[in-house]
Each structure stands twice: as structure tokens, then as C-alpha cells.
PDB file of C-alpha atoms and ligand atoms in Angstrom:
ATOM      1  CA  UNK A 241      12.927  73.682 113.538  1.00 55.00           C
ATOM      2  CA  UNK A 242      16.033  75.738 114.329  1.00 61.00           C
ATOM      3  CA  UNK A 243      19.582  74.347 114.240  1.00 83.00           C
ATOM      4  CA  UNK A 244      20.711  75.971 117.463  1.00 93.00           C
ATOM      5  CA  UNK A 245      21.497  73.636 120.372  1.00 95.00           C
ATOM      6  CA  UNK A 246      18.538  73.206 122.657  1.00 98.00           C
ATOM      7  CA  UNK A 247      18.132  72.014 126.236  1.00 98.00           C
ATOM      8  CA  UNK A 248      15.150  71.970 128.570  1.00 98.00           C
ATOM      9  CA  UNK A 249      13.888  71.087 132.016  1.00 98.00           C
ATOM     10  CA  UNK A 250      11.348  68.259 132.207  1.00 98.00           C
ATOM     11  CA  UNK A 251       8.919  67.978 135.104  1.00 97.00           C
ATOM     12  CA  UNK A 252       5.289  68.093 136.140  1.00 97.00           C
ATOM     13  CA  UNK A 253       4.323  70.745 137.158  1.00 95.00           C
ATOM     14  CA  UNK A 254       7.053  72.863 135.622  1.00 96.00           C
ATOM     15  CA  UNK A 255       5.872  76.482 135.472  1.00 93.00           C
ATOM     16  CA  UNK A 256       7.526  77.265 138.851  1.00 91.00           C
ATOM     17  CA  UNK A 257      11.000  76.145 137.671  1.00 94.00           C
ATOM     18  CA  UNK A 258      13.741  78.775 137.751  1.00 96.00           C
ATOM     19  CA  UNK A 259      15.982  76.754 135.413  1.00 97.00           C
ATOM     20  CA  UNK A 260      14.833  78.450 132.164  1.00 98.00           C
ATOM     21  CA  UNK A 261      15.671  81.872 133.669  1.00 98.00           C
ATOM     22  CA  UNK A 262      19.051  80.615 134.859  1.00 98.00           C
ATOM     23  CA  UNK A 263      20.186  78.958 131.620  1.00 98.00           C
ATOM     24  CA  UNK A 264      18.788  81.709 129.385  1.00 98.00           C
ATOM     25  CA  UNK A 265      20.695  84.254 131.486  1.00 98.00           C
ATOM     26  CA  UNK A 266      23.931  82.261 131.024  1.00 98.00           C
ATOM     27  CA  UNK A 267      23.311  81.864 127.259  1.00 98.00           C
ATOM     28  CA  UNK A 268      22.924  85.643 126.940  1.00 98.00           C
ATOM     29  CA  UNK A 269      25.832  86.422 129.261  1.00 98.00           C
ATOM     30  CA  UNK A 270      28.279  84.308 127.257  1.00 98.00           C
ATOM     31  CA  UNK A 271      26.791  85.212 123.852  1.00 98.00           C
ATOM     32  CA  UNK A 272      25.982  81.577 123.103  1.00 98.00           C
ATOM     33  CA  UNK A 273      23.410  80.789 120.464  1.00 97.00           C
ATOM     34  CA  UNK A 274      21.195  78.287 122.196  1.00 97.00           C
ATOM     35  CA  UNK A 275      17.809  77.773 123.747  1.00 98.00           C
ATOM     36  CA  UNK A 276      16.568  76.451 127.097  1.00 98.00           C
ATOM     37  CA  UNK A 277      12.873  75.846 127.708  1.00 98.00           C
ATOM     38  CA  UNK A 278      10.520  74.140 130.179  1.00 98.00           C
ATOM     39  CA  UNK A 279       8.578  71.028 129.193  1.00 98.00           C
ATOM     40  CA  UNK A 280       5.659  69.729 131.204  1.00 98.00           C
ATOM     41  CA  UNK A 281       5.691  65.956 130.784  1.00 98.00           C
ATOM     42  CA  UNK A 282       3.450  63.379 132.457  1.00 98.00           C
ATOM     43  CA  UNK A 283       4.849  60.029 133.607  1.00 97.00           C
ATOM     44  CA  UNK A 284       3.194  58.091 130.754  1.00 98.00           C
ATOM     45  CA  UNK A 285       4.826  60.366 128.151  1.00 98.00           C
ATOM     46  CA  UNK A 286       8.306  60.417 129.700  1.00 98.00           C
ATOM     47  CA  UNK A 287       9.994  57.747 127.554  1.00 97.00           C
ATOM     48  CA  UNK A 288       8.372  58.935 124.332  1.00 97.00           C
ATOM     49  CA  UNK A 289       9.513  62.513 125.069  1.00 97.00           C
ATOM     50  CA  UNK A 290      13.098  61.471 125.831  1.00 97.00           C
ATOM     51  CA  UNK A 291      13.330  59.443 122.595  1.00 95.00           C
ATOM     52  CA  UNK A 292      11.905  62.315 120.522  1.00 95.00           C
ATOM     53  CA  UNK A 293      13.891  65.266 121.912  1.00 96.00           C
ATOM     54  CA  UNK A 294      17.263  64.529 120.199  1.00 94.00           C
ATOM     55  CA  UNK A 295      15.615  64.576 116.763  1.00 92.00           C
ATOM     56  CA  UNK A 296      14.299  68.053 117.594  1.00 93.00           C
ATOM     57  CA  UNK A 297      17.750  69.485 118.253  1.00 93.00           C
ATOM     58  CA  UNK A 298      17.870  68.855 121.992  1.00 97.00           C
ATOM     59  CA  UNK A 299      21.329  68.008 123.310  1.00 97.00           C
ATOM     60  CA  UNK A 300      20.287  67.501 126.897  1.00 98.00           C
ATOM     61  CA  UNK A 301      17.829  68.150 129.685  1.00 98.00           C
ATOM     62  CA  UNK A 302      17.425  68.749 133.353  1.00 98.00           C
ATOM     63  CA  UNK A 303      14.910  66.541 135.117  1.00 98.00           C
ATOM     64  CA  UNK A 304      12.882  67.549 138.143  1.00 96.00           C
ATOM     65  CA  UNK A 305       9.963  66.319 140.285  1.00 94.00           C
ATOM     66  CA  UNK A 306       8.432  63.769 139.745  1.00 96.00           C
ATOM     67  CA  UNK A 307      10.764  62.156 137.142  1.00 97.00           C
ATOM     68  CA  UNK A 308      14.204  62.113 138.815  1.00 97.00           C
ATOM     69  CA  UNK A 309      13.987  58.418 139.756  1.00 96.00           C
ATOM     70  CA  UNK A 310      11.976  57.023 136.828  1.00 97.00           C
ATOM     71  CA  UNK A 311      14.222  58.671 134.225  1.00 98.00           C
ATOM     72  CA  UNK A 312      17.053  56.349 135.303  1.00 98.00           C
ATOM     73  CA  UNK A 313      15.460  53.350 133.529  1.00 98.00           C
ATOM     74  CA  UNK A 314      15.835  55.091 130.153  1.00 97.00           C
ATOM     75  CA  UNK A 315      19.523  55.932 130.592  1.00 98.00           C
ATOM     76  CA  UNK A 316      22.236  54.006 128.726  1.00 97.00           C
ATOM     77  CA  UNK A 317      25.067  55.345 130.893  1.00 98.00           C
ATOM     78  CA  UNK A 318      24.775  56.487 134.513  1.00 98.00           C
ATOM     79  CA  UNK A 319      27.441  58.227 136.592  1.00 98.00           C
ATOM     80  CA  UNK A 320      28.498  56.638 139.884  1.00 96.00           C
ATOM     81  CA  UNK A 321      27.031  59.483 141.906  1.00 95.00           C
ATOM     82  CA  UNK A 322      23.646  59.185 140.159  1.00 97.00           C
ATOM     83  CA  UNK A 323      23.702  55.433 140.778  1.00 97.00           C
ATOM     84  CA  UNK A 324      24.469  55.952 144.481  1.00 95.00           C
ATOM     85  CA  UNK A 325      21.717  58.555 144.799  1.00 95.00           C
ATOM     86  CA  UNK A 326      19.278  56.469 142.729  1.00 95.00           C
ATOM     87  CA  UNK A 327      18.091  59.498 140.760  1.00 96.00           C
ATOM     88  CA  UNK A 328      19.204  61.777 137.921  1.00 98.00           C
ATOM     89  CA  UNK A 329      18.670  65.491 137.294  1.00 98.00           C
ATOM     90  CA  UNK A 330      20.917  66.072 134.268  1.00 98.00           C
ATOM     91  CA  UNK A 331      20.775  64.248 130.929  1.00 98.00           C
ATOM     92  CA  UNK A 332      23.011  64.417 127.887  1.00 98.00           C
ATOM     93  CA  UNK A 333      21.689  63.121 124.570  1.00 97.00           C
ATOM     94  CA  UNK A 334      24.492  61.568 122.537  1.00 94.00           C
ATOM     95  CA  UNK A 335      24.508  61.813 118.744  1.00 88.00           C
ATOM     96  CA  UNK A 336      23.733  58.107 118.420  1.00 88.00           C
ATOM     97  CA  UNK A 337      20.609  58.553 120.565  1.00 87.00           C
ATOM     98  CA  UNK A 338      22.072  57.133 123.778  1.00 95.00           C
ATOM     99  CA  UNK A 339      21.202  58.897 127.025  1.00 97.00           C
ATOM    100  CA  UNK A 340      23.839  59.742 129.640  1.00 98.00           C
ATOM    101  CA  UNK A 341      22.467  60.472 133.135  1.00 98.00           C
ATOM    102  CA  UNK A 342      24.085  62.340 136.011  1.00 98.00           C
ATOM    103  CA  UNK A 343      22.987  63.805 139.337  1.00 98.00           C
ATOM    104  CA  UNK A 344      24.409  67.242 140.146  1.00 98.00           C
ATOM    105  CA  UNK A 345      22.279  68.050 143.237  1.00 98.00           C
ATOM    106  CA  UNK A 346      25.020  67.004 145.667  1.00 98.00           C
ATOM    107  CA  UNK A 347      27.612  68.912 143.643  1.00 98.00           C
ATOM    108  CA  UNK A 348      25.344  72.006 143.731  1.00 98.00           C
ATOM    109  CA  UNK A 349      24.878  71.651 147.464  1.00 98.00           C
ATOM    110  CA  UNK A 350      28.624  71.452 148.144  1.00 98.00           C
ATOM    111  CA  UNK A 351      29.572  74.244 145.746  1.00 98.00           C
ATOM    112  CA  UNK A 352      26.994  76.521 147.391  1.00 98.00           C
ATOM    113  CA  UNK A 353      28.267  75.744 150.882  1.00 98.00           C
ATOM    114  CA  UNK A 354      31.887  76.301 149.875  1.00 98.00           C
ATOM    115  CA  UNK A 355      31.002  79.613 148.219  1.00 98.00           C
ATOM    116  CA  UNK A 356      28.744  80.842 151.053  1.00 98.00           C
ATOM    117  CA  UNK A 357      31.000  79.688 153.917  1.00 98.00           C
ATOM    118  CA  UNK A 358      34.551  79.693 152.473  1.00 98.00           C
ATOM    119  CA  UNK A 359      36.153  78.646 155.798  1.00 97.00           C
ATOM    120  CA  UNK A 360      33.859  75.644 156.228  1.00 98.00           C
ATOM    121  CA  UNK A 361      35.807  72.426 156.756  1.00 97.00           C
ATOM    122  CA  UNK A 362      33.660  69.325 156.078  1.00 97.00           C
ATOM    123  CA  UNK A 363      36.105  67.140 158.005  1.00 97.00           C
ATOM    124  CA  UNK A 364      35.905  69.235 161.201  1.00 97.00           C
ATOM    125  CA  UNK A 365      32.915  67.432 162.717  1.00 97.00           C
ATOM    126  CA  UNK A 366      29.526  65.742 162.263  1.00 98.00           C
ATOM    127  CA  UNK A 367      26.812  66.969 159.919  1.00 98.00           C
ATOM    128  CA  UNK A 368      23.236  66.975 161.239  1.00 98.00           C
ATOM    129  CA  UNK A 369      20.470  66.635 158.646  1.00 98.00           C
ATOM    130  CA  UNK A 370      16.753  67.291 159.035  1.00 98.00           C
ATOM    131  CA  UNK A 371      14.869  65.172 156.487  1.00 98.00           C
ATOM    132  CA  UNK A 372      15.387  61.927 154.578  1.00 97.00           C
ATOM    133  CA  UNK A 373      13.847  62.564 151.148  1.00 94.00           C
ATOM    134  CA  UNK A 374      15.426  62.649 147.693  1.00 92.00           C
ATOM    135  CA  UNK A 375      17.455  65.799 148.321  1.00 95.00           C
ATOM    136  CA  UNK A 376      18.815  64.407 151.608  1.00 96.00           C
ATOM    137  CA  UNK A 377      20.046  61.335 149.728  1.00 96.00           C
ATOM    138  CA  UNK A 378      22.031  63.431 147.247  1.00 97.00           C
ATOM    139  CA  UNK A 379      23.441  65.554 150.068  1.00 98.00           C
ATOM    140  CA  UNK A 380      24.522  62.528 152.121  1.00 97.00           C
ATOM    141  CA  UNK A 381      26.450  61.143 149.139  1.00 96.00           C
ATOM    142  CA  UNK A 382      28.185  64.523 148.649  1.00 97.00           C
ATOM    143  CA  UNK A 383      28.987  64.981 152.360  1.00 98.00           C
ATOM    144  CA  UNK A 384      30.443  61.487 152.651  1.00 96.00           C
ATOM    145  CA  UNK A 385      32.506  62.110 149.523  1.00 95.00           C
ATOM    146  CA  UNK A 386      33.842  65.352 151.039  1.00 96.00           C
ATOM    147  CA  UNK A 387      35.054  63.471 154.129  1.00 97.00           C
ATOM    148  CA  UNK A 388      32.430  64.436 156.714  1.00 98.00           C
ATOM    149  CA  UNK A 389      33.260  62.010 159.560  1.00 97.00           C
ATOM    150  CA  UNK A 390      29.707  61.414 160.816  1.00 98.00           C
ATOM    151  CA  UNK A 391      26.256  62.125 159.396  1.00 98.00           C
ATOM    152  CA  UNK A 392      23.302  62.273 161.783  1.00 98.00           C
ATOM    153  CA  UNK A 393      19.792  62.201 160.302  1.00 98.00           C
ATOM    154  CA  UNK A 394      16.471  63.029 161.867  1.00 98.00           C
ATOM    155  CA  UNK A 395      13.246  62.573 159.928  1.00 98.00           C
ATOM    156  CA  UNK A 396       9.570  62.747 160.860  1.00 97.00           C
ATOM    157  CA  UNK A 397       9.111  59.261 159.361  1.00 98.00           C
ATOM    158  CA  UNK A 398      11.957  57.440 161.090  1.00 98.00           C
ATOM    159  CA  UNK A 399      12.046  54.336 158.808  1.00 98.00           C
ATOM    160  CA  UNK A 400      13.099  56.551 155.873  1.00 97.00           C
ATOM    161  CA  UNK A 401      16.102  57.753 157.860  1.00 98.00           C
ATOM    162  CA  UNK A 402      16.852  54.148 158.849  1.00 97.00           C
ATOM    163  CA  UNK A 403      16.768  53.182 155.165  1.00 97.00           C
ATOM    164  CA  UNK A 404      19.440  55.801 154.434  1.00 97.00           C
ATOM    165  CA  UNK A 405      21.558  54.423 157.260  1.00 97.00           C
ATOM    166  CA  UNK A 406      21.176  50.923 155.803  1.00 96.00           C
ATOM    167  CA  UNK A 407      22.275  52.216 152.384  1.00 95.00           C
ATOM    168  CA  UNK A 408      25.165  54.414 153.467  1.00 94.00           C
ATOM    169  CA  UNK A 409      26.631  52.489 156.376  1.00 89.00           C
ATOM    170  CA  UNK A 410      28.398  53.089 159.656  1.00 90.00           C
ATOM    171  CA  UNK A 411      29.114  56.765 159.136  1.00 96.00           C
ATOM    172  CA  UNK A 412      25.355  57.479 159.258  1.00 97.00           C
ATOM    173  CA  UNK A 413      23.290  57.452 162.456  1.00 97.00           C
ATOM    174  CA  UNK A 414      19.646  58.271 163.182  1.00 98.00           C
ATOM    175  CA  UNK A 415      18.091  60.423 165.906  1.00 97.00           C
ATOM    176  CA  UNK A 416      14.379  60.401 166.664  1.00 97.00           C
ATOM    177  CA  UNK A 417      12.440  63.408 165.282  1.00 97.00           C
ATOM    178  CA  UNK A 418      11.257  64.444 168.756  1.00 96.00           C
ATOM    179  CA  UNK A 419      14.870  64.478 169.942  1.00 95.00           C
ATOM    180  CA  UNK A 420      16.345  66.160 166.840  1.00 96.00           C
ATOM    181  CA  UNK A 421      17.607  69.052 168.969  1.00 95.00           C
ATOM    182  CA  UNK A 422      20.177  66.696 170.517  1.00 94.00           C
ATOM    183  CA  UNK A 423      22.045  66.115 167.248  1.00 97.00           C
ATOM    184  CA  UNK A 424      22.794  69.826 166.976  1.00 97.00           C
ATOM    185  CA  UNK A 425      25.087  70.136 169.999  1.00 95.00           C
ATOM    186  CA  UNK A 426      28.059  68.380 168.407  1.00 95.00           C
ATOM    187  CA  UNK A 427      27.352  69.335 164.787  1.00 98.00           C
ATOM    188  CA  UNK A 428      29.830  71.227 162.629  1.00 97.00           C
ATOM    189  CA  UNK A 429      27.248  71.544 159.846  1.00 98.00           C
ATOM    190  CA  UNK A 430      23.435  71.624 160.104  1.00 98.00           C
ATOM    191  CA  UNK A 431      21.180  71.207 157.076  1.00 98.00           C
ATOM    192  CA  UNK A 432      17.430  71.453 156.586  1.00 98.00           C
ATOM    193  CA  UNK A 433      16.416  69.222 153.676  1.00 98.00           C
ATOM    194  CA  UNK A 434      12.726  69.033 154.611  1.00 97.00           C
ATOM    195  CA  UNK A 435      10.163  71.202 152.866  1.00 95.00           C
ATOM    196  CA  UNK A 436       9.278  72.791 156.237  1.00 96.00           C
ATOM    197  CA  UNK A 437       9.491  76.582 156.088  1.00 94.00           C
ATOM    198  CA  UNK A 438       8.857  76.698 152.345  1.00 93.00           C
ATOM    199  CA  UNK A 439       6.184  79.188 151.222  1.00 92.00           C
ATOM    200  CA  UNK A 440       2.881  77.315 151.393  1.00 92.00           C
ATOM    201  CA  UNK A 441       4.288  74.463 153.523  1.00 92.00           C
ATOM    202  CA  UNK A 442       4.192  74.010 157.299  1.00 94.00           C
ATOM    203  CA  UNK A 443       6.476  75.968 159.619  1.00 94.00           C
ATOM    204  CA  UNK A 444       9.755  74.536 160.876  1.00 94.00           C
ATOM    205  CA  UNK A 445       8.880  73.966 164.545  1.00 91.00           C
ATOM    206  CA  UNK A 446      11.647  71.672 165.785  1.00 92.00           C
ATOM    207  CA  UNK A 447      13.653  73.178 168.642  1.00 93.00           C
ATOM    208  CA  UNK A 448      17.054  74.543 167.620  1.00 95.00           C
ATOM    209  CA  UNK A 449      18.225  75.150 171.202  1.00 94.00           C
ATOM    210  CA  UNK A 450      21.174  72.806 170.737  1.00 95.00           C
ATOM    211  CA  UNK A 451      22.719  74.925 167.948  1.00 97.00           C
ATOM    212  CA  UNK A 452      26.191  76.191 168.772  1.00 96.00           C
ATOM    213  CA  UNK A 453      27.588  79.553 167.593  1.00 96.00           C
ATOM    214  CA  UNK A 454      29.877  79.376 164.491  1.00 95.00           C
ATOM    215  CA  UNK A 455      28.172  76.213 163.224  1.00 98.00           C
ATOM    216  CA  UNK A 456      27.617  76.350 159.451  1.00 98.00           C
ATOM    217  CA  UNK A 457      23.852  76.127 158.857  1.00 98.00           C
ATOM    218  CA  UNK A 458      22.129  75.847 155.490  1.00 98.00           C
ATOM    219  CA  UNK A 459      18.541  75.441 154.342  1.00 98.00           C
ATOM    220  CA  UNK A 460      17.911  74.003 150.887  1.00 97.00           C
ATOM    221  CA  UNK A 461      14.477  75.645 150.823  1.00 96.00           C
ATOM    222  CA  UNK A 462      14.902  78.936 148.933  1.00 95.00           C
ATOM    223  CA  UNK A 463      11.353  80.316 148.835  1.00 94.00           C
ATOM    224  CA  UNK A 464      11.601  82.458 150.911  1.00 95.00           C
ATOM    225  CA  UNK A 465      15.313  83.101 150.564  1.00 96.00           C
ATOM    226  CA  UNK A 466      15.730  83.809 154.284  1.00 96.00           C
ATOM    227  CA  UNK A 467      13.758  81.025 155.964  1.00 97.00           C
ATOM    228  CA  UNK A 468      12.771  81.137 159.656  1.00 95.00           C
ATOM    229  CA  UNK A 469      15.243  78.233 160.111  1.00 97.00           C
ATOM    230  CA  UNK A 470      18.130  80.402 158.848  1.00 97.00           C
ATOM    231  CA  UNK A 471      16.942  83.405 160.875  1.00 97.00           C
ATOM    232  CA  UNK A 472      16.893  81.301 164.063  1.00 96.00           C
ATOM    233  CA  UNK A 473      20.395  79.988 163.306  1.00 97.00           C
ATOM    234  CA  UNK A 474      21.705  83.491 162.669  1.00 97.00           C
ATOM    235  CA  UNK A 475      20.346  84.632 166.033  1.00 97.00           C
ATOM    236  CA  UNK A 476      22.379  81.829 167.626  1.00 96.00           C
ATOM    237  CA  UNK A 477      25.551  83.191 166.029  1.00 97.00           C
ATOM    238  CA  UNK A 478      25.771  80.542 163.281  1.00 98.00           C
ATOM    239  CA  UNK A 479      27.166  81.067 159.782  1.00 98.00           C
ATOM    240  CA  UNK A 480      24.174  80.737 157.456  1.00 98.00           C
ATOM    241  CA  UNK A 481      23.954  79.920 153.740  1.00 98.00           C
ATOM    242  CA  UNK A 482      20.677  80.091 151.807  1.00 98.00           C
ATOM    243  CA  UNK A 483      19.496  77.415 149.366  1.00 97.00           C
ATOM    244  CA  UNK A 484      19.311  79.389 146.116  1.00 97.00           C
ATOM    245  CA  UNK A 485      22.973  78.776 145.362  1.00 98.00           C
ATOM    246  CA  UNK A 486      22.393  75.005 145.416  1.00 98.00           C
ATOM    247  CA  UNK A 487      19.913  75.387 142.551  1.00 97.00           C
ATOM    248  CA  UNK A 488      22.272  77.692 140.626  1.00 98.00           C
ATOM    249  CA  UNK A 489      25.364  75.502 141.074  1.00 98.00           C
ATOM    250  CA  UNK A 490      23.554  72.250 140.188  1.00 98.00           C
ATOM    251  CA  UNK A 491      22.963  73.795 136.753  1.00 98.00           C
ATOM    252  CA  UNK A 492      26.667  74.374 136.079  1.00 98.00           C
ATOM    253  CA  UNK A 493      27.786  70.862 134.937  1.00 98.00           C
ATOM    254  CA  UNK A 494      24.839  70.490 132.545  1.00 98.00           C
ATOM    255  CA  UNK A 495      25.313  73.918 130.980  1.00 98.00           C
ATOM    256  CA  UNK A 496      29.020  73.238 130.505  1.00 98.00           C
ATOM    257  CA  UNK A 497      28.406  69.864 128.845  1.00 97.00           C
ATOM    258  CA  UNK A 498      25.649  71.156 126.551  1.00 98.00           C
ATOM    259  CA  UNK A 499      26.994  74.563 125.560  1.00 98.00           C
ATOM    260  CA  UNK A 500      30.769  74.230 126.074  1.00 97.00           C
ATOM    261  CA  UNK A 501      31.203  77.035 128.606  1.00 98.00           C
ATOM    262  CA  UNK A 502      31.560  76.667 132.371  1.00 98.00           C
ATOM    263  CA  UNK A 503      29.211  79.362 133.720  1.00 98.00           C
ATOM    264  CA  UNK A 504      29.794  81.554 136.781  1.00 98.00           C
ATOM    265  CA  UNK A 505      27.512  81.559 139.791  1.00 98.00           C
ATOM    266  CA  UNK A 506      27.825  85.043 141.253  1.00 98.00           C
ATOM    267  CA  UNK A 507      25.731  87.940 142.509  1.00 97.00           C
ATOM    268  CA  UNK A 508      24.694  88.862 138.957  1.00 98.00           C
ATOM    269  CA  UNK A 509      23.442  85.286 138.408  1.00 98.00           C
ATOM    270  CA  UNK A 510      21.422  85.425 141.629  1.00 98.00           C
ATOM    271  CA  UNK A 511      19.902  88.771 140.641  1.00 97.00           C
ATOM    272  CA  UNK A 512      19.027  87.518 137.157  1.00 97.00           C
ATOM    273  CA  UNK A 513      17.212  84.482 138.552  1.00 97.00           C
ATOM    274  CA  UNK A 514      15.419  86.373 141.325  1.00 95.00           C
ATOM    275  CA  UNK A 515      14.528  89.355 139.131  1.00 88.00           C
TER     276      UNK A 515
HETATM  277  P1  LIG B 734      10.947  64.745 149.329  1.00 92.87           P
HETATM  278  O1  LIG B 734      11.746  63.624 148.771  1.00 92.87           O
HETATM  279  O2  LIG B 734       9.472  64.780 149.113  1.00 92.87           O
HETATM  280  O3  LIG B 734      11.251  64.823 150.921  1.00 92.87           O
HETATM  281  C1  LIG B 734      10.553  65.724 151.745  1.00 92.87           C
HETATM  282  C2  LIG B 734      11.152  65.726 153.138  1.00 92.87           C
HETATM  283  O4  LIG B 734      10.451  66.737 153.916  1.00 92.87           O
HETATM  284  C3  LIG B 734      10.991  64.403 153.887  1.00 92.87           C
HETATM  285  O5  LIG B 734      12.069  64.220 154.766  1.00 92.87           O
HETATM  286  C4  LIG B 734       9.696  64.642 154.667  1.00 92.87           C
HETATM  287  O6  LIG B 734       9.560  63.851 155.815  1.00 92.87           O
HETATM  288  C5  LIG B 734       9.889  66.089 155.074  1.00 92.87           C
HETATM  289  N1  LIG B 734       8.605  66.716 155.422  1.00 92.87           N
HETATM  290  C6  LIG B 734       7.625  67.096 154.572  1.00 92.87           C
HETATM  291  N2  LIG B 734       6.578  67.602 155.278  1.00 92.87           N
HETATM  292  C7  LIG B 734       6.923  67.515 156.594  1.00 92.87           C
HETATM  293  C8  LIG B 734       6.275  67.859 157.820  1.00 92.87           C
HETATM  294  N3  LIG B 734       5.048  68.414 157.818  1.00 92.87           N
HETATM  295  N4  LIG B 734       6.914  67.641 158.983  1.00 92.87           N
HETATM  296  C9  LIG B 734       8.168  67.081 158.994  1.00 92.87           C
HETATM  297  N5  LIG B 734       8.836  66.730 157.872  1.00 92.87           N
HETATM  298  C10 LIG B 734       8.209  66.945 156.687  1.00 92.87           C
HETATM  299  O7  LIG B 734      11.468  66.159 148.760  1.00 92.87           O
HETATM  300  P2  LIG B 734      12.973  66.547 148.317  1.00 92.87           P
HETATM  301  O8  LIG B 734      13.076  66.391 146.847  1.00 92.87           O
HETATM  302  O9  LIG B 734      13.923  65.870 149.219  1.00 92.87           O
HETATM  303  O10 LIG B 734      12.935  68.146 148.580  1.00 92.87           O
HETATM  304  C11 LIG B 734      12.833  68.665 149.905  1.00 92.87           C
HETATM  305  C12 LIG B 734      12.853  70.192 149.864  1.00 92.87           C
HETATM  306  O11 LIG B 734      14.085  70.645 149.316  1.00 92.87           O
HETATM  307  C13 LIG B 734      11.759  70.819 148.969  1.00 92.87           C
HETATM  308  O12 LIG B 734      11.288  71.972 149.609  1.00 92.87           O
HETATM  309  C14 LIG B 734      12.494  71.183 147.691  1.00 92.87           C
HETATM  310  O13 LIG B 734      11.915  72.291 147.033  1.00 92.87           O
HETATM  311  C15 LIG B 734      13.878  71.543 148.249  1.00 92.87           C
HETATM  312  N6  LIG B 734      14.967  71.333 147.274  1.00 92.87           N
HETATM  313  C16 LIG B 734      15.812  72.366 147.026  1.00 92.87           C
HETATM  314  C17 LIG B 734      16.864  72.185 146.141  1.00 92.87           C
HETATM  315  C18 LIG B 734      17.788  73.333 145.849  1.00 92.87           C
HETATM  316  O14 LIG B 734      18.429  73.311 144.782  1.00 92.87           O
HETATM  317  N7  LIG B 734      17.924  74.296 146.736  1.00 92.87           N
HETATM  318  C19 LIG B 734      17.059  70.934 145.511  1.00 92.87           C
HETATM  319  C20 LIG B 734      16.187  69.876 145.817  1.00 92.87           C
HETATM  320  C21 LIG B 734      15.126  70.100 146.704  1.00 92.87           C
HETATM  321  P3  LIG B 734       8.747  62.450 155.752  1.00 92.87           P
HETATM  322  O15 LIG B 734       9.719  61.440 155.210  1.00 92.87           O
HETATM  323  O16 LIG B 734       8.348  62.216 157.149  1.00 92.87           O
HETATM  324  O17 LIG B 734       7.584  62.664 154.825  1.00 92.87           O
END
């Protein structure tokens, strides 16, 4: 076993994850002696793995599908934002074996939007969200925190959107999936958090007729990088931001905590991860 600090991403499946490329690029860029790997872990081995990793030189981990929710039960300390979201994607292993859990998905989402649309003002009007899954939850917490005055959600399975409204209160409202177009007319920000449009998934077929020019539109799907959703928004004169930056920025807080250097997310980082 080496003595260099080690971190990893835990999920199942895990071979598709871009996190090893991202963190290894940052380690090389900043000349840090460290290691970041991918670990495929099944649900029944999750606790055992988490308890074992610190003794093998691991100082932390990212967590991805399907463990983001279940990992919370093994944490000794949980940040407020991870508690609100009900899931964690970043773990820090303390020297005494305790596990600290955070969720940086909402942070990554906001940092990407601010970098891709520097003039975007979250307070300028409602945000319209397609989807009500785990990523939508993290994004709602971040948008509310940034002062977005109203958050409108539309989801194929309406009760899931209603559950988010019940959790996050009066600022959140729900529009039926077949009428999703209507929420776009007054939106200052429009976000696709569904998997529609992702390579291998179904197409995004909801009408976007209501989109207004100059609206900031982002898709958190990043395979392909330019989704049909973003192309349609661009044709309407919207300001579009792709989803890769969300993945890159969500890695920043973990890398900083583990390796002591706040890493840059820039064009070179994007190229390194896509290359
Ligand atoms: P999730 O919890 O499984 O939620 C999936 C969402 O997509 C739900 O709202 C679901 O609606 C909707 N959906 C799926 N198939 C649909 C269909 N055929 N028609 C209409 N809606 C459909 O997944 P998640 O973790 O939120 O992730 C969602 C997407 O975001 C994935 O593509 C993921 O790769 C991407 N993502 C990107 C980042 C990033 O860093 N850029 C981070 C997290 C996630 P129902 O409730 O009706 O099933």
C-alpha cells in the first residue's frame, strides 16, 4: 500500500464515470502526489467498503448512482445542504474513522450557470424545471438559496413534483407535464433535469414554444454536450449553458478538502475530461 492520499468515486456501475479523469487531471496539473480511482460497489458491500477505505489510505470519496441516498446512514456528520437534499455525493474520512458527508451537486449546478451565463441574475424571475428526480432536488435547494423568487416544476409523474412542493414550501409550484410549455413564458431560467435527450434515452419531446428570447436555459444532461433541448433553446434566442460544467464544478469542494488545493474549472479542464 502506498502512503499517498487517495480518493475514489463509488457507484454501480462506475466505468462510465468521468470523475477519475477529472481528479487525475487536477492532481497532475497542480503537481500533487495523490490518486483517484473508481470503485464498483454493490449495495450490500457499501458499509463494509466505507469502513475499510480509511485504513487503505483513502481520505475521501465521491458517491454516485445508486448510493447517494443510502450512504447518508453511515455518515457521522452531514452538512445542512446534504440534509435538505436527502443525499450525499462527497465524503471526507476523518482520521478517527468518522465520516463527513456533503452534497455538492447544487453548488456545481450554480457555479456552472454563473460561469456559463455571467449576467444571469437568479432573483430576476421564476425558474422552470423539467423533472423531479434526485438532481432536481439538489438544484431546487441551490436555486432557493440563491434567492430565486419562484420555482415551477413539471414532471411526467406529477406526485413526485408534488412531493418536492410539500418539502420546499410556498415558493415551489407544480404544472402538469402536458402543460409544461406554459411555465416557460414567465421563466427567467429554464432547466432540464430529466434524462430525456441523453444518449440512449428517449428524446425530449415537450413543446418549448413558450420559451422567450434571452432566457437562461441549461440542460444537466451532458452526453451529448449539445442536447436537442439546448439547440431548440438557442434557436429561440436563449442563452444556453451545457451540463458538463455542473459535473466539473461539483468536484471542486471535494478535491479542495482532500488535496488542499482549490482547482480551476476552465477550458483546459473541459478538454482534459472530454479528451
Ligand atoms: P432520477 O432521480 O432517476 O430522475 C430522473 C428524472 O427524469 C425524473 O424526473 C423522471 O421522471 C425523468 N424521466 C425519465 N425518463 C423519462 C421519460 N421517458 N419521460 C419523461 N420524464 C422522464 O435521475 P437524476 O439523478 O435526477 O438524474 C437525471 C439526469 O441528470 C440524468 O441524465 C443524469 O445523468 C443527469 N445528471 C447530471 C449531472 C451533472 O453533473 N451534469 C448531475 C446529476 C445528474 P419520472 O419521475 O416521471 O420518472
